[in-house]
């Protein structure tokens, strides 16, 4: 729906009901911390679909230290929307204190990763960036974390998997949206063998438009 596709409301309602029933029927087991991550993702999806269960989601707060960094980040966004800014402040403060700085930038440890949630270094850091860009885009952590994320980009332009690539692109999009990076205006020029053959101005969304210019073979 957000992308403009027509989706039958009956289908969406069934999906929301399925996820809600799943949450009630499968409470997280403390012996399997990845289940807290799973529940946060389900709650976040329900919130994005306009069917939040904030009172239930808030109950996960006491186990937030067992969550992966990416789940903590999404949980922070949940609490922001759920009118618990105090809890959100604590969560994002914790993320700041657990960030790891290296020559490649800033990242968050994946805590061994959980295959049940397809967790990886890429996904872990992409989702934290996605949340931080909405919470505090001016934070130096965002810039340094983006630099670290970009170091994982492979030669094909992706991030190791389709799932990781999707989250990386969503994170970078949130950063560009928050910083107004797509609102810039600039001039461009190109030359071939020292001879200029293309100049122009670009701005706004038009800066992403392709320009095709050809030169005759001599």
JSON list of C-alpha atoms in Angstrom, two decimals:
[
{"chain": "A", "resi": 1, "resn": "UNK", "atom": "CA", "xyz": [0.00, 0.00, 0.00]},
{"chain": "A", "resi": 2, "resn": "UNK", "atom": "CA", "xyz": [2.77, 2.45, 0.85]},
{"chain": "A", "resi": 3, "resn": "UNK", "atom": "CA", "xyz": [4.24, 1.83, -2.61]},
{"chain": "A", "resi": 4, "resn": "UNK", "atom": "CA", "xyz": [0.93, 2.65, -4.24]},
{"chain": "A", "resi": 5, "resn": "UNK", "atom": "CA", "xyz": [-0.29, -0.86, -4.97]},
{"chain": "A", "resi": 6, "resn": "UNK", "atom": "CA", "xyz": [-3.93, -1.75, -4.50]},
{"chain": "A", "resi": 7, "resn": "UNK", "atom": "CA", "xyz": [-4.22, -4.42, -1.81]},
{"chain": "A", "resi": 8, "resn": "UNK", "atom": "CA", "xyz": [-7.48, -6.03, -0.82]},
{"chain": "A", "resi": 9, "resn": "UNK", "atom": "CA", "xyz": [-8.38, -4.92, 2.70]},
{"chain": "A", "resi": 10, "resn": "UNK", "atom": "CA", "xyz": [-9.55, -8.45, 3.49]},
{"chain": "A", "resi": 11, "resn": "UNK", "atom": "CA", "xyz": [-6.05, -9.76, 2.75]},
{"chain": "A", "resi": 12, "resn": "UNK", "atom": "CA", "xyz": [-4.44, -7.13, 4.97]},
{"chain": "A", "resi": 13, "resn": "UNK", "atom": "CA", "xyz": [-6.86, -7.83, 7.79]},
{"chain": "A", "resi": 14, "resn": "UNK", "atom": "CA", "xyz": [-6.11, -11.54, 7.60]},
{"chain": "A", "resi": 15, "resn": "UNK", "atom": "CA", "xyz": [-2.39, -10.81, 7.75]},
{"chain": "A", "resi": 16, "resn": "UNK", "atom": "CA", "xyz": [-2.83, -8.54, 10.77]},
{"chain": "A", "resi": 17, "resn": "UNK", "atom": "CA", "xyz": [-4.97, -11.14, 12.50]},
{"chain": "A", "resi": 18, "resn": "UNK", "atom": "CA", "xyz": [-2.40, -13.85, 11.81]},
{"chain": "A", "resi": 19, "resn": "UNK", "atom": "CA", "xyz": [0.45, -11.82, 13.30]},
{"chain": "A", "resi": 20, "resn": "UNK", "atom": "CA", "xyz": [-1.62, -10.78, 16.30]},
{"chain": "A", "resi": 21, "resn": "UNK", "atom": "CA", "xyz": [-2.67, -14.37, 17.01]},
{"chain": "A", "resi": 22, "resn": "UNK", "atom": "CA", "xyz": [0.95, -15.45, 16.60]},
{"chain": "A", "resi": 23, "resn": "UNK", "atom": "CA", "xyz": [2.11, -12.99, 19.25]},
{"chain": "A", "resi": 24, "resn": "UNK", "atom": "CA", "xyz": [-0.48, -14.18, 21.75]},
{"chain": "A", "resi": 25, "resn": "UNK", "atom": "CA", "xyz": [0.16, -17.88, 21.06]},
{"chain": "A", "resi": 26, "resn": "UNK", "atom": "CA", "xyz": [3.97, -17.74, 21.04]},
{"chain": "A", "resi": 27, "resn": "UNK", "atom": "CA", "xyz": [5.33, -15.69, 23.95]},
{"chain": "A", "resi": 28, "resn": "UNK", "atom": "CA", "xyz": [9.13, -15.37, 23.88]},
{"chain": "A", "resi": 29, "resn": "UNK", "atom": "CA", "xyz": [11.11, -18.07, 25.66]},
{"chain": "A", "resi": 30, "resn": "UNK", "atom": "CA", "xyz": [13.95, -16.55, 27.76]},
{"chain": "A", "resi": 31, "resn": "UNK", "atom": "CA", "xyz": [16.16, -19.49, 26.75]},
{"chain": "A", "resi": 32, "resn": "UNK", "atom": "CA", "xyz": [15.91, -18.35, 23.12]},
{"chain": "A", "resi": 33, "resn": "UNK", "atom": "CA", "xyz": [16.72, -14.62, 23.02]},
{"chain": "A", "resi": 34, "resn": "UNK", "atom": "CA", "xyz": [16.15, -14.42, 19.25]},
{"chain": "A", "resi": 35, "resn": "UNK", "atom": "CA", "xyz": [12.41, -14.71, 19.97]},
{"chain": "A", "resi": 36, "resn": "UNK", "atom": "CA", "xyz": [12.46, -11.22, 21.50]},
{"chain": "A", "resi": 37, "resn": "UNK", "atom": "CA", "xyz": [13.91, -9.97, 18.21]},
{"chain": "A", "resi": 38, "resn": "UNK", "atom": "CA", "xyz": [11.15, -11.79, 16.32]},
{"chain": "A", "resi": 39, "resn": "UNK", "atom": "CA", "xyz": [8.43, -10.22, 18.42]},
{"chain": "A", "resi": 40, "resn": "UNK", "atom": "CA", "xyz": [9.84, -6.72, 17.99]},
{"chain": "A", "resi": 41, "resn": "UNK", "atom": "CA", "xyz": [9.86, -7.14, 14.22]},
{"chain": "A", "resi": 42, "resn": "UNK", "atom": "CA", "xyz": [6.26, -8.39, 14.25]},
{"chain": "A", "resi": 43, "resn": "UNK", "atom": "CA", "xyz": [5.18, -5.47, 16.45]},
{"chain": "A", "resi": 44, "resn": "UNK", "atom": "CA", "xyz": [6.96, -3.02, 14.17]},
{"chain": "A", "resi": 45, "resn": "UNK", "atom": "CA", "xyz": [5.26, -4.49, 11.08]},
{"chain": "A", "resi": 46, "resn": "UNK", "atom": "CA", "xyz": [1.87, -4.19, 12.78]},
{"chain": "A", "resi": 47, "resn": "UNK", "atom": "CA", "xyz": [2.59, -0.57, 13.69]},
{"chain": "A", "resi": 48, "resn": "UNK", "atom": "CA", "xyz": [3.58, 0.24, 10.12]},
{"chain": "A", "resi": 49, "resn": "UNK", "atom": "CA", "xyz": [0.34, -1.39, 8.97]},
{"chain": "A", "resi": 50, "resn": "UNK", "atom": "CA", "xyz": [-1.65, 0.91, 11.27]},
{"chain": "A", "resi": 51, "resn": "UNK", "atom": "CA", "xyz": [-2.50, -1.77, 13.81]},
{"chain": "A", "resi": 52, "resn": "UNK", "atom": "CA", "xyz": [-0.13, -1.19, 16.75]},
{"chain": "A", "resi": 53, "resn": "UNK", "atom": "CA", "xyz": [-0.25, -3.19, 19.97]},
{"chain": "A", "resi": 54, "resn": "UNK", "atom": "CA", "xyz": [1.77, -0.81, 22.12]},
{"chain": "A", "resi": 55, "resn": "UNK", "atom": "CA", "xyz": [0.51, -2.10, 25.47]},
{"chain": "A", "resi": 56, "resn": "UNK", "atom": "CA", "xyz": [1.73, -5.61, 24.61]},
{"chain": "A", "resi": 57, "resn": "UNK", "atom": "CA", "xyz": [4.96, -4.42, 23.00]},
{"chain": "A", "resi": 58, "resn": "UNK", "atom": "CA", "xyz": [5.88, -2.42, 26.09]},
{"chain": "A", "resi": 59, "resn": "UNK", "atom": "CA", "xyz": [6.02, -5.68, 28.03]},
{"chain": "A", "resi": 60, "resn": "UNK", "atom": "CA", "xyz": [9.19, -6.57, 26.10]},
{"chain": "A", "resi": 61, "resn": "UNK", "atom": "CA", "xyz": [11.06, -3.68, 27.76]},
{"chain": "A", "resi": 62, "resn": "UNK", "atom": "CA", "xyz": [12.31, -5.72, 30.71]},
{"chain": "A", "resi": 63, "resn": "UNK", "atom": "CA", "xyz": [14.10, -8.08, 28.31]},
{"chain": "A", "resi": 64, "resn": "UNK", "atom": "CA", "xyz": [15.50, -5.50, 25.92]},
{"chain": "A", "resi": 65, "resn": "UNK", "atom": "CA", "xyz": [19.10, -6.27, 26.94]},
{"chain": "A", "resi": 66, "resn": "UNK", "atom": "CA", "xyz": [18.65, -9.75, 25.44]},
{"chain": "A", "resi": 67, "resn": "UNK", "atom": "CA", "xyz": [17.69, -8.26, 22.08]},
{"chain": "A", "resi": 68, "resn": "UNK", "atom": "CA", "xyz": [20.07, -7.77, 19.19]},
{"chain": "A", "resi": 69, "resn": "UNK", "atom": "CA", "xyz": [21.07, -4.18, 18.49]},
{"chain": "A", "resi": 70, "resn": "UNK", "atom": "CA", "xyz": [18.74, -4.05, 15.47]},
{"chain": "A", "resi": 71, "resn": "UNK", "atom": "CA", "xyz": [15.76, -5.19, 17.57]},
{"chain": "A", "resi": 72, "resn": "UNK", "atom": "CA", "xyz": [16.56, -2.62, 20.25]},
{"chain": "A", "resi": 73, "resn": "UNK", "atom": "CA", "xyz": [16.59, 0.06, 17.57]},
{"chain": "A", "resi": 74, "resn": "UNK", "atom": "CA", "xyz": [13.17, -0.93, 16.21]},
{"chain": "A", "resi": 75, "resn": "UNK", "atom": "CA", "xyz": [11.89, -1.24, 19.77]},
{"chain": "A", "resi": 76, "resn": "UNK", "atom": "CA", "xyz": [13.01, 2.33, 20.36]},
{"chain": "A", "resi": 77, "resn": "UNK", "atom": "CA", "xyz": [10.95, 3.50, 17.38]},
{"chain": "A", "resi": 78, "resn": "UNK", "atom": "CA", "xyz": [7.98, 1.52, 18.71]},
{"chain": "A", "resi": 79, "resn": "UNK", "atom": "CA", "xyz": [8.21, 3.24, 22.07]},
{"chain": "A", "resi": 80, "resn": "UNK", "atom": "CA", "xyz": [8.49, 6.65, 20.41]},
{"chain": "A", "resi": 81, "resn": "UNK", "atom": "CA", "xyz": [5.21, 6.05, 18.61]},
{"chain": "A", "resi": 82, "resn": "UNK", "atom": "CA", "xyz": [3.74, 4.43, 21.71]},
{"chain": "A", "resi": 83, "resn": "UNK", "atom": "CA", "xyz": [4.15, 7.63, 23.73]},
{"chain": "A", "resi": 84, "resn": "UNK", "atom": "CA", "xyz": [6.98, 6.29, 25.86]},
{"chain": "A", "resi": 85, "resn": "UNK", "atom": "CA", "xyz": [9.72, 8.80, 24.97]},
{"chain": "A", "resi": 86, "resn": "UNK", "atom": "CA", "xyz": [11.43, 8.14, 28.30]},
{"chain": "A", "resi": 87, "resn": "UNK", "atom": "CA", "xyz": [11.93, 4.48, 27.41]},
{"chain": "A", "resi": 88, "resn": "UNK", "atom": "CA", "xyz": [12.94, 5.37, 23.86]},
{"chain": "A", "resi": 89, "resn": "UNK", "atom": "CA", "xyz": [15.57, 7.78, 25.19]},
{"chain": "A", "resi": 90, "resn": "UNK", "atom": "CA", "xyz": [17.02, 5.01, 27.36]},
{"chain": "A", "resi": 91, "resn": "UNK", "atom": "CA", "xyz": [17.13, 2.56, 24.45]},
{"chain": "A", "resi": 92, "resn": "UNK", "atom": "CA", "xyz": [18.86, 4.95, 22.06]},
{"chain": "A", "resi": 93, "resn": "UNK", "atom": "CA", "xyz": [21.27, 6.00, 24.81]},
{"chain": "A", "resi": 94, "resn": "UNK", "atom": "CA", "xyz": [22.14, 2.33, 25.32]},
{"chain": "A", "resi": 95, "resn": "UNK", "atom": "CA", "xyz": [22.75, 1.94, 21.58]},
{"chain": "A", "resi": 96, "resn": "UNK", "atom": "CA", "xyz": [25.11, 4.88, 21.65]},
{"chain": "A", "resi": 97, "resn": "UNK", "atom": "CA", "xyz": [27.08, 3.41, 24.55]},
{"chain": "A", "resi": 98, "resn": "UNK", "atom": "CA", "xyz": [27.32, -0.03, 22.94]},
{"chain": "A", "resi": 99, "resn": "UNK", "atom": "CA", "xyz": [28.52, 1.25, 19.56]},
{"chain": "A", "resi": 100, "resn": "UNK", "atom": "CA", "xyz": [31.97, 0.08, 18.53]},
{"chain": "A", "resi": 101, "resn": "UNK", "atom": "CA", "xyz": [34.31, 2.48, 16.76]},
{"chain": "A", "resi": 102, "resn": "UNK", "atom": "CA", "xyz": [36.97, 1.25, 14.35]},
{"chain": "A", "resi": 103, "resn": "UNK", "atom": "CA", "xyz": [38.94, 2.49, 11.36]},
{"chain": "A", "resi": 104, "resn": "UNK", "atom": "CA", "xyz": [36.00, 1.53, 9.14]},
{"chain": "A", "resi": 105, "resn": "UNK", "atom": "CA", "xyz": [33.51, 3.63, 11.13]},
{"chain": "A", "resi": 106, "resn": "UNK", "atom": "CA", "xyz": [30.93, 2.79, 13.80]},
{"chain": "A", "resi": 107, "resn": "UNK", "atom": "CA", "xyz": [29.09, -0.50, 14.15]},
{"chain": "A", "resi": 108, "resn": "UNK", "atom": "CA", "xyz": [27.18, -2.66, 16.59]},
{"chain": "A", "resi": 109, "resn": "UNK", "atom": "CA", "xyz": [28.18, -6.21, 17.43]},
{"chain": "A", "resi": 110, "resn": "UNK", "atom": "CA", "xyz": [25.84, -8.85, 16.05]},
{"chain": "A", "resi": 111, "resn": "UNK", "atom": "CA", "xyz": [26.02, -10.91, 19.26]},
{"chain": "A", "resi": 112, "resn": "UNK", "atom": "CA", "xyz": [26.81, -14.03, 17.28]},
{"chain": "A", "resi": 113, "resn": "UNK", "atom": "CA", "xyz": [23.81, -13.55, 15.00]},
{"chain": "A", "resi": 114, "resn": "UNK", "atom": "CA", "xyz": [20.64, -15.58, 14.96]},
{"chain": "A", "resi": 115, "resn": "UNK", "atom": "CA", "xyz": [19.88, -17.56, 11.85]},
{"chain": "A", "resi": 116, "resn": "UNK", "atom": "CA", "xyz": [16.22, -17.76, 12.88]},
{"chain": "A", "resi": 117, "resn": "UNK", "atom": "CA", "xyz": [15.86, -14.02, 12.15]},
{"chain": "A", "resi": 118, "resn": "UNK", "atom": "CA", "xyz": [18.36, -13.95, 9.24]},
{"chain": "A", "resi": 119, "resn": "UNK", "atom": "CA", "xyz": [20.55, -11.70, 11.35]},
{"chain": "A", "resi": 120, "resn": "UNK", "atom": "CA", "xyz": [23.97, -10.65, 10.06]},
{"chain": "A", "resi": 121, "resn": "UNK", "atom": "CA", "xyz": [26.46, -7.81, 10.49]},
{"chain": "A", "resi": 122, "resn": "UNK", "atom": "CA", "xyz": [24.89, -6.02, 7.52]},
{"chain": "A", "resi": 123, "resn": "UNK", "atom": "CA", "xyz": [21.30, -6.37, 8.74]},
{"chain": "A", "resi": 124, "resn": "UNK", "atom": "CA", "xyz": [22.23, -5.56, 12.34]},
{"chain": "A", "resi": 125, "resn": "UNK", "atom": "CA", "xyz": [23.89, -2.29, 11.41]},
{"chain": "A", "resi": 126, "resn": "UNK", "atom": "CA", "xyz": [21.50, -1.34, 8.61]},
{"chain": "A", "resi": 127, "resn": "UNK", "atom": "CA", "xyz": [18.46, -1.48, 10.89]},
{"chain": "A", "resi": 128, "resn": "UNK", "atom": "CA", "xyz": [20.20, 0.54, 13.61]},
{"chain": "A", "resi": 129, "resn": "UNK", "atom": "CA", "xyz": [21.02, 3.20, 10.99]},
{"chain": "A", "resi": 130, "resn": "UNK", "atom": "CA", "xyz": [17.42, 3.05, 9.75]},
{"chain": "A", "resi": 131, "resn": "UNK", "atom": "CA", "xyz": [16.19, 3.82, 13.28]},
{"chain": "A", "resi": 132, "resn": "UNK", "atom": "CA", "xyz": [18.83, 6.42, 14.14]},
{"chain": "A", "resi": 133, "resn": "UNK", "atom": "CA", "xyz": [18.14, 8.34, 10.92]},
{"chain": "A", "resi": 134, "resn": "UNK", "atom": "CA", "xyz": [14.55, 8.77, 12.10]},
{"chain": "A", "resi": 135, "resn": "UNK", "atom": "CA", "xyz": [15.42, 9.42, 15.72]},
{"chain": "A", "resi": 136, "resn": "UNK", "atom": "CA", "xyz": [18.48, 11.69, 15.44]},
{"chain": "A", "resi": 137, "resn": "UNK", "atom": "CA", "xyz": [19.76, 12.17, 11.86]},
{"chain": "A", "resi": 138, "resn": "UNK", "atom": "CA", "xyz": [22.25, 14.81, 13.01]},
{"chain": "A", "resi": 139, "resn": "UNK", "atom": "CA", "xyz": [24.06, 12.32, 15.25]},
{"chain": "A", "resi": 140, "resn": "UNK", "atom": "CA", "xyz": [27.69, 11.72, 14.24]},
{"chain": "A", "resi": 141, "resn": "UNK", "atom": "CA", "xyz": [26.94, 8.04, 14.76]},
{"chain": "A", "resi": 142, "resn": "UNK", "atom": "CA", "xyz": [24.78, 8.06, 11.62]},
{"chain": "A", "resi": 143, "resn": "UNK", "atom": "CA", "xyz": [27.54, 9.29, 9.32]},
{"chain": "A", "resi": 144, "resn": "UNK", "atom": "CA", "xyz": [30.15, 6.93, 10.74]},
{"chain": "A", "resi": 145, "resn": "UNK", "atom": "CA", "xyz": [27.74, 3.98, 10.74]},
{"chain": "A", "resi": 146, "resn": "UNK", "atom": "CA", "xyz": [26.87, 4.61, 7.09]},
{"chain": "A", "resi": 147, "resn": "UNK", "atom": "CA", "xyz": [30.58, 4.54, 6.26]},
{"chain": "A", "resi": 148, "resn": "UNK", "atom": "CA", "xyz": [30.89, 1.17, 7.99]},
{"chain": "A", "resi": 149, "resn": "UNK", "atom": "CA", "xyz": [27.81, -0.19, 6.20]},
{"chain": "A", "resi": 150, "resn": "UNK", "atom": "CA", "xyz": [29.15, 0.88, 2.81]},
{"chain": "A", "resi": 151, "resn": "UNK", "atom": "CA", "xyz": [32.34, -1.10, 3.45]},
{"chain": "A", "resi": 152, "resn": "UNK", "atom": "CA", "xyz": [30.23, -4.28, 3.23]},
{"chain": "A", "resi": 153, "resn": "UNK", "atom": "CA", "xyz": [28.91, -3.49, -0.25]},
{"chain": "A", "resi": 154, "resn": "UNK", "atom": "CA", "xyz": [29.99, -6.16, -2.71]},
{"chain": "A", "resi": 155, "resn": "UNK", "atom": "CA", "xyz": [31.23, -5.81, -6.28]},
{"chain": "A", "resi": 156, "resn": "UNK", "atom": "CA", "xyz": [27.70, -6.32, -7.62]},
{"chain": "A", "resi": 157, "resn": "UNK", "atom": "CA", "xyz": [26.40, -3.32, -5.70]},
{"chain": "A", "resi": 158, "resn": "UNK", "atom": "CA", "xyz": [24.50, -5.29, -3.06]},
{"chain": "A", "resi": 159, "resn": "UNK", "atom": "CA", "xyz": [25.03, -6.39, 0.51]},
{"chain": "A", "resi": 160, "resn": "UNK", "atom": "CA", "xyz": [25.56, -10.18, 0.45]},
{"chain": "A", "resi": 161, "resn": "UNK", "atom": "CA", "xyz": [21.87, -11.15, 0.39]},
{"chain": "A", "resi": 162, "resn": "UNK", "atom": "CA", "xyz": [18.58, -9.77, -0.89]},
{"chain": "A", "resi": 163, "resn": "UNK", "atom": "CA", "xyz": [17.35, -9.32, 2.68]},
{"chain": "A", "resi": 164, "resn": "UNK", "atom": "CA", "xyz": [20.52, -7.51, 3.74]},
{"chain": "A", "resi": 165, "resn": "UNK", "atom": "CA", "xyz": [20.43, -5.35, 0.60]},
{"chain": "A", "resi": 166, "resn": "UNK", "atom": "CA", "xyz": [16.80, -4.41, 1.24]},
{"chain": "A", "resi": 167, "resn": "UNK", "atom": "CA", "xyz": [17.56, -3.20, 4.77]},
{"chain": "A", "resi": 168, "resn": "UNK", "atom": "CA", "xyz": [20.73, -1.40, 3.65]},
{"chain": "A", "resi": 169, "resn": "UNK", "atom": "CA", "xyz": [18.80, 0.50, 0.97]},
{"chain": "A", "resi": 170, "resn": "UNK", "atom": "CA", "xyz": [16.00, 1.33, 3.41]},
{"chain": "A", "resi": 171, "resn": "UNK", "atom": "CA", "xyz": [18.58, 2.63, 5.89]},
{"chain": "A", "resi": 172, "resn": "UNK", "atom": "CA", "xyz": [20.36, 4.79, 3.31]},
{"chain": "A", "resi": 173, "resn": "UNK", "atom": "CA", "xyz": [17.04, 6.12, 2.06]},
{"chain": "A", "resi": 174, "resn": "UNK", "atom": "CA", "xyz": [16.07, 7.18, 5.58]},
{"chain": "A", "resi": 175, "resn": "UNK", "atom": "CA", "xyz": [19.42, 8.94, 5.96]},
{"chain": "A", "resi": 176, "resn": "UNK", "atom": "CA", "xyz": [18.96, 10.83, 2.68]},
{"chain": "A", "resi": 177, "resn": "UNK", "atom": "CA", "xyz": [15.39, 11.70, 3.59]},
{"chain": "A", "resi": 178, "resn": "UNK", "atom": "CA", "xyz": [16.37, 12.97, 7.04]},
{"chain": "A", "resi": 179, "resn": "UNK", "atom": "CA", "xyz": [19.40, 14.97, 5.93]},
{"chain": "A", "resi": 180, "resn": "UNK", "atom": "CA", "xyz": [17.69, 16.47, 2.87]},
{"chain": "A", "resi": 181, "resn": "UNK", "atom": "CA", "xyz": [20.45, 15.11, 0.69]},
{"chain": "A", "resi": 182, "resn": "UNK", "atom": "CA", "xyz": [18.08, 14.77, -2.25]},
{"chain": "A", "resi": 183, "resn": "UNK", "atom": "CA", "xyz": [17.19, 18.44, -2.01]},
{"chain": "A", "resi": 184, "resn": "UNK", "atom": "CA", "xyz": [20.56, 19.70, -3.25]},
{"chain": "A", "resi": 185, "resn": "UNK", "atom": "CA", "xyz": [21.17, 21.55, -6.50]},
{"chain": "A", "resi": 186, "resn": "UNK", "atom": "CA", "xyz": [24.38, 21.32, -8.48]},
{"chain": "A", "resi": 187, "resn": "UNK", "atom": "CA", "xyz": [25.93, 21.74, -11.86]},
{"chain": "A", "resi": 188, "resn": "UNK", "atom": "CA", "xyz": [27.61, 18.94, -13.79]},
{"chain": "A", "resi": 189, "resn": "UNK", "atom": "CA", "xyz": [29.94, 18.59, -16.73]},
{"chain": "A", "resi": 190, "resn": "UNK", "atom": "CA", "xyz": [31.77, 15.84, -18.55]},
{"chain": "A", "resi": 191, "resn": "UNK", "atom": "CA", "xyz": [34.58, 15.71, -21.07]},
{"chain": "A", "resi": 192, "resn": "UNK", "atom": "CA", "xyz": [35.97, 13.12, -23.44]},
{"chain": "A", "resi": 193, "resn": "UNK", "atom": "CA", "xyz": [39.64, 13.17, -24.36]},
{"chain": "A", "resi": 194, "resn": "UNK", "atom": "CA", "xyz": [39.86, 16.65, -22.92]},
{"chain": "A", "resi": 195, "resn": "UNK", "atom": "CA", "xyz": [36.91, 17.98, -24.92]},
{"chain": "A", "resi": 196, "resn": "UNK", "atom": "CA", "xyz": [33.78, 19.05, -22.97]},
{"chain": "A", "resi": 197, "resn": "UNK", "atom": "CA", "xyz": [30.58, 17.55, -24.36]},
{"chain": "A", "resi": 198, "resn": "UNK", "atom": "CA", "xyz": [27.98, 17.66, -21.59]},
{"chain": "A", "resi": 199, "resn": "UNK", "atom": "CA", "xyz": [26.97, 20.34, -19.08]},
{"chain": "A", "resi": 200, "resn": "UNK", "atom": "CA", "xyz": [23.82, 21.02, -17.12]},
{"chain": "A", "resi": 201, "resn": "UNK", "atom": "CA", "xyz": [22.08, 21.69, -13.81]},
{"chain": "A", "resi": 202, "resn": "UNK", "atom": "CA", "xyz": [20.34, 19.16, -11.58]},
{"chain": "A", "resi": 203, "resn": "UNK", "atom": "CA", "xyz": [18.27, 19.46, -8.43]},
{"chain": "A", "resi": 204, "resn": "UNK", "atom": "CA", "xyz": [15.72, 17.68, -6.30]},
{"chain": "A", "resi": 205, "resn": "UNK", "atom": "CA", "xyz": [14.55, 14.31, -7.46]},
{"chain": "A", "resi": 206, "resn": "UNK", "atom": "CA", "xyz": [15.73, 15.18, -10.98]},
{"chain": "A", "resi": 207, "resn": "UNK", "atom": "CA", "xyz": [19.31, 14.68, -9.87]},
{"chain": "A", "resi": 208, "resn": "UNK", "atom": "CA", "xyz": [18.63, 10.94, -10.07]},
{"chain": "A", "resi": 209, "resn": "UNK", "atom": "CA", "xyz": [17.56, 11.11, -13.73]},
{"chain": "A", "resi": 210, "resn": "UNK", "atom": "CA", "xyz": [19.86, 9.47, -16.25]},
{"chain": "A", "resi": 211, "resn": "UNK", "atom": "CA", "xyz": [21.29, 11.58, -19.07]},
{"chain": "A", "resi": 212, "resn": "UNK", "atom": "CA", "xyz": [22.35, 9.85, -22.29]},
{"chain": "A", "resi": 213, "resn": "UNK", "atom": "CA", "xyz": [24.85, 11.59, -24.56]},
{"chain": "A", "resi": 214, "resn": "UNK", "atom": "CA", "xyz": [26.74, 10.06, -27.46]},
{"chain": "A", "resi": 215, "resn": "UNK", "atom": "CA", "xyz": [29.74, 11.20, -29.43]},
{"chain": "A", "resi": 216, "resn": "UNK", "atom": "CA", "xyz": [30.35, 10.13, -33.02]},
{"chain": "A", "resi": 217, "resn": "UNK", "atom": "CA", "xyz": [33.22, 7.72, -33.59]},
{"chain": "A", "resi": 218, "resn": "UNK", "atom": "CA", "xyz": [36.15, 9.36, -35.30]}
]
